[in-house]
CSV table of C-alpha atoms and ligand atoms in Angstrom, one decimal:
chain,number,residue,atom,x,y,z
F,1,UNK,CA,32.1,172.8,183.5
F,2,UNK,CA,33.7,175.7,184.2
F,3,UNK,CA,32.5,178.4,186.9
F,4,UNK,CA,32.1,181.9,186.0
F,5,UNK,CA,31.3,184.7,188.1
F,6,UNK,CA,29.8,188.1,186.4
F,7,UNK,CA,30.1,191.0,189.0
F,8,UNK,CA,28.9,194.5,188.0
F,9,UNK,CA,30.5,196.9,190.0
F,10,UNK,CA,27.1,198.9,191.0
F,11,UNK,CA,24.5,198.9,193.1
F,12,UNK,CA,21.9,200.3,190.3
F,13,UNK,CA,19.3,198.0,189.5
F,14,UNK,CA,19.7,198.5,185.5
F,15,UNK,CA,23.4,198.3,185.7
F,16,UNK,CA,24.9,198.8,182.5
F,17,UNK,CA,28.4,197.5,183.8
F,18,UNK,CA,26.5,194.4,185.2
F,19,UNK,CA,24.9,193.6,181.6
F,20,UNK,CA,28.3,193.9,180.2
F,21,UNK,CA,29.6,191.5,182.5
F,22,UNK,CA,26.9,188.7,182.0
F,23,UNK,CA,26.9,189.6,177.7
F,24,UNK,CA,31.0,188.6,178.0
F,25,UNK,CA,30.7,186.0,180.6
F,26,UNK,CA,27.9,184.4,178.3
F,27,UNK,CA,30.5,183.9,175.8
F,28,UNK,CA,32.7,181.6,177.6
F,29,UNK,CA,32.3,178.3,176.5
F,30,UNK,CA,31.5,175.1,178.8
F,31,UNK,CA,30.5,177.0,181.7
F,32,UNK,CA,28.2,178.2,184.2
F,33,UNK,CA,27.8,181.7,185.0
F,34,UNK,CA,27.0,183.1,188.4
F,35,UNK,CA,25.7,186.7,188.5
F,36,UNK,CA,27.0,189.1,191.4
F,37,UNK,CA,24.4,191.6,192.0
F,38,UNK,CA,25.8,193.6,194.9
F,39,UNK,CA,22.3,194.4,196.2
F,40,UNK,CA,21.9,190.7,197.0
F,41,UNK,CA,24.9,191.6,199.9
F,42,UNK,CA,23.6,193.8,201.2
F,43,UNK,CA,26.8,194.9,203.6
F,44,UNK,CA,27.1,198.4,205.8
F,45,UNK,CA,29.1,201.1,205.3
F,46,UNK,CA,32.8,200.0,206.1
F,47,UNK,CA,34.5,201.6,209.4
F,48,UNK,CA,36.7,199.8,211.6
F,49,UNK,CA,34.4,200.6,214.6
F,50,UNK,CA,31.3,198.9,212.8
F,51,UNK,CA,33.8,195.4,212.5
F,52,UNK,CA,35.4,195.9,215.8
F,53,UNK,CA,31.9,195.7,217.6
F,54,UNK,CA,30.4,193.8,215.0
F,55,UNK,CA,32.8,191.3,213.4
F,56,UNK,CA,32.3,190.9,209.5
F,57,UNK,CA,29.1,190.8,208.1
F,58,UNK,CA,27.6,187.4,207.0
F,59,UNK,CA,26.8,188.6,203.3
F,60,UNK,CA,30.9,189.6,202.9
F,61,UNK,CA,31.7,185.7,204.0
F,62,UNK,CA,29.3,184.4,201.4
F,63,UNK,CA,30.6,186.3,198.5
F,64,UNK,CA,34.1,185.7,199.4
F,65,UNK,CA,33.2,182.0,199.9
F,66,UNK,CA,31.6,182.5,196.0
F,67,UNK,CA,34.9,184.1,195.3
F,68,UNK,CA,36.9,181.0,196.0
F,69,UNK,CA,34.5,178.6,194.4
F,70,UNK,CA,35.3,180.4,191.1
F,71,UNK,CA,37.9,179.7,187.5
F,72,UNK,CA,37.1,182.6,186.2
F,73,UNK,CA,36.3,186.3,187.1
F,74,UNK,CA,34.2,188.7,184.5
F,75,UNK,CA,34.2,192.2,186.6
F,76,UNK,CA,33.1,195.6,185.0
F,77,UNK,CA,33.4,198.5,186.8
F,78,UNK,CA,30.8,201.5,186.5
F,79,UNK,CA,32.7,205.1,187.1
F,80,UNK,CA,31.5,207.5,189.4
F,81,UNK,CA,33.4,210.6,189.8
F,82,UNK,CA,36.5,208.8,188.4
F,83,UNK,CA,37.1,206.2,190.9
F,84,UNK,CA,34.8,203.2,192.0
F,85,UNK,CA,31.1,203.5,192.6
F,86,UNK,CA,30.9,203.7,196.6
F,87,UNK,CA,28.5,200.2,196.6
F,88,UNK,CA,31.5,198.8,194.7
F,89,UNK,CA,34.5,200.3,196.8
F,90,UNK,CA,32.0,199.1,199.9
F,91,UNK,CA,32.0,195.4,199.2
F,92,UNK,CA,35.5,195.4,197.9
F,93,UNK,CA,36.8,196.9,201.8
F,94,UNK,CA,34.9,194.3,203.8
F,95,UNK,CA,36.4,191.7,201.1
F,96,UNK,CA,39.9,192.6,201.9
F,97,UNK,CA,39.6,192.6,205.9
F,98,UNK,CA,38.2,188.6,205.1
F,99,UNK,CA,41.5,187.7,202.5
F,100,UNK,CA,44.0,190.5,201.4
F,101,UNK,CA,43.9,188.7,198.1
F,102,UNK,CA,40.4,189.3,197.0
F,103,UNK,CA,40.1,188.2,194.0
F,104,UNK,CA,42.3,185.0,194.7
F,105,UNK,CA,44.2,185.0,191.3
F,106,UNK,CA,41.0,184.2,189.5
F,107,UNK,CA,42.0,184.7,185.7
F,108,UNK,CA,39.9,187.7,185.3
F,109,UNK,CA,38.5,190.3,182.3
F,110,UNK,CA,38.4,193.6,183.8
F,111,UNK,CA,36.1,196.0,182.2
F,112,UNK,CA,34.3,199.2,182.5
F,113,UNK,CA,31.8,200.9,180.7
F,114,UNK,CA,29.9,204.1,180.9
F,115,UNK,CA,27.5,206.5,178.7
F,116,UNK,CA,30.1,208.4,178.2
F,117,UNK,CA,32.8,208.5,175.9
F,118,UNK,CA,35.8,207.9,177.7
F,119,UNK,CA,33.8,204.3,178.8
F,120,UNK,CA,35.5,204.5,182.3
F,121,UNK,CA,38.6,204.0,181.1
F,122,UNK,CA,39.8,206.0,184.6
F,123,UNK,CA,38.1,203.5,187.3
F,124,UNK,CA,39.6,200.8,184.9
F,125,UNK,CA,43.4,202.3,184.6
F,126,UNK,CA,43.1,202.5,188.5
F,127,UNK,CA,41.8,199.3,188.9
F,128,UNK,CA,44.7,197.6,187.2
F,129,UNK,CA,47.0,198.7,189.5
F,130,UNK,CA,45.4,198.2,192.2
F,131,UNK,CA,44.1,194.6,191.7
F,132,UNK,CA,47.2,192.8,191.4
F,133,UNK,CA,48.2,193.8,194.6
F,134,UNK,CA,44.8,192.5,195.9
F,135,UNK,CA,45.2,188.7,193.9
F,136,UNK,CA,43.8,190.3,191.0
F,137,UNK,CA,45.0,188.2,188.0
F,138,UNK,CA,44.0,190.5,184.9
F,139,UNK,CA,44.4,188.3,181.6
F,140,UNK,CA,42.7,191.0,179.7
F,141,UNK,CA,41.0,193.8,180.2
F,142,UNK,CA,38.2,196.0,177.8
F,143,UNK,CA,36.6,199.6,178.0
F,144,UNK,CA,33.4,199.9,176.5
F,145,UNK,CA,32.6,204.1,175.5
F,146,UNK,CA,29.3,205.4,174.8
F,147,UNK,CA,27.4,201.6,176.2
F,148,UNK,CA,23.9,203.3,174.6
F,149,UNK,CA,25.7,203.7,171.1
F,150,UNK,CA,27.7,200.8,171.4
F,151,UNK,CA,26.3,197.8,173.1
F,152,UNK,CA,23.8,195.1,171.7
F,153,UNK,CA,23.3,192.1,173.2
F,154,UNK,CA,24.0,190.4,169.5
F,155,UNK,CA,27.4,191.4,169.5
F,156,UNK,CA,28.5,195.0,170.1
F,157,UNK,CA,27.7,197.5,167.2
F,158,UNK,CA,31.1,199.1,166.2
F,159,UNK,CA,32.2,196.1,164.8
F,160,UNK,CA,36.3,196.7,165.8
F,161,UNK,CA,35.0,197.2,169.5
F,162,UNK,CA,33.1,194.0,169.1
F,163,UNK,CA,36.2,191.7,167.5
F,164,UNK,CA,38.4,193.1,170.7
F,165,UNK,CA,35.9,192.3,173.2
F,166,UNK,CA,35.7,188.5,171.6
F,167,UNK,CA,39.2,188.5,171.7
F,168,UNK,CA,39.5,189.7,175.2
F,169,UNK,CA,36.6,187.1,176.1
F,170,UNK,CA,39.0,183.9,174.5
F,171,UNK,CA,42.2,185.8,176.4
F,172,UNK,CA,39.9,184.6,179.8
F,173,UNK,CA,38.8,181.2,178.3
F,174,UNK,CA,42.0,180.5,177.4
F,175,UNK,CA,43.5,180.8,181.0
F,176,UNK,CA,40.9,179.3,182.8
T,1,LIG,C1,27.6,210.1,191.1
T,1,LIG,C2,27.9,209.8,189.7
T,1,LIG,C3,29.2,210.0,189.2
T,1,LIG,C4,29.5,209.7,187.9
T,1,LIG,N1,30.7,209.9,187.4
T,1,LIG,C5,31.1,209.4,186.2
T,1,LIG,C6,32.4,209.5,185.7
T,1,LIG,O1,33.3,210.0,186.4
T,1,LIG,N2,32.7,209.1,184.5
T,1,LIG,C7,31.8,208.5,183.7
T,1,LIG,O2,32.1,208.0,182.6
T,1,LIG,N3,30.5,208.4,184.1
T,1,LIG,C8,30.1,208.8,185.3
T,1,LIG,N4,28.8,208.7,185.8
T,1,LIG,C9,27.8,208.1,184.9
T,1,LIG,C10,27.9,206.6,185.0
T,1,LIG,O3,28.9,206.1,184.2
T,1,LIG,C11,26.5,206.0,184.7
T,1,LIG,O4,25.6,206.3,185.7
T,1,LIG,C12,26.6,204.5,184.5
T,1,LIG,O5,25.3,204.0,184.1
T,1,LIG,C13,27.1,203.8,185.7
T,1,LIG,O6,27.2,202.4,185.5
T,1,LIG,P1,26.1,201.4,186.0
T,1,LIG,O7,24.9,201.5,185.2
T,1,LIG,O8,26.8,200.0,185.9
T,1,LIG,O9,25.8,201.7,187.5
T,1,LIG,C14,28.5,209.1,187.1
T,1,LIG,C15,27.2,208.8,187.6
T,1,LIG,C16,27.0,209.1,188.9
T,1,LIG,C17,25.6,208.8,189.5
């Protein structure tokens, strides 16, 4: 059995990012799937005066402890502005002061969707340079546009978007 962690990068409660996650990770086969909701780490506001006096926060141990635990990483990414959501970009900073390499060279699918059309294709490009040099080990990676249009839980409605996400998904399966 194979552990899988689903991480929405979002604090909002209806997280469309975080349902894409869990849909793909769902899809991997022999394995349990662990969902990251960020409000369950609850972490404050990075500054390097708030670690000096304070040390790392307890909640940023556990999930990088959960980090390390995992084979496989499903991450989508919701877009705000462009760049990461600032609950996301949060968690990620207390992250690297624990272990540079974050995401530990868990295979990972990298995704992002939004409402929009371009489906956060610009949090994802930046993303995938960035990761790698943070022990991101991208073995695929998938932008969903226009979720509202697009996303069922039976299989995503434009039927091309839905054959590259599976193939995406057995790209992940395949390297853990
Ligand atoms: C402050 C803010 C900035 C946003 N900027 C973008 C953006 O740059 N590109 C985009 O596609 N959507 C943008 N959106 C819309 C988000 O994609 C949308 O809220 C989406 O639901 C976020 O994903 P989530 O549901 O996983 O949090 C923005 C939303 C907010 C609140």
């Amino acid at each position: 059995m194979k552990k899988i962690i689903a991480l929405g990068g979002s604090n909002s409660k209806k997280s469309i990012n975080k349902t894409l996650a869990v849909h793909a990770a769902k899809q991997i086969t022999n394995s349990e799937i662990v969902i990251v909701d960020l409000n369950d780490f609850n972490l404050p506001l990075y500054g390097i005066d708030t670690e000096t006096e304070n040390g790392i926060p307890e909640a940023a141990t556990k999930l990088n402890d959960l980090i390390n635990t995992a084979d496989g990483l499903v991450v989508s990414l919701a877009e705000h502005n462009g760049s990461y959501s600032a609950a996301f970009k949060n968690t990620f900073d207390w992250l690297s002061r624990i272990d540079q390499k974050v995401w530990k060279n868990k295979p990972m699918l990298l995704m992002a969707t939004s409402p929009g059309g371009r489906g956060g294709a610009t949090v994802l490009e930046t993303a995938k340079t960035s990761f790698p040099h943070l022990g991101g080990n991208i073995v695929a990676d998938f932008s969903l546009p226009a979720f509202h249009d697009n996303f069922s839980e039976e299989g995503l409605i434009n039927p091309e978007l839905n054959t590259t996400l599976k193939e995406k998904i057995e790209a992940l399966q395949k390297a853990i």
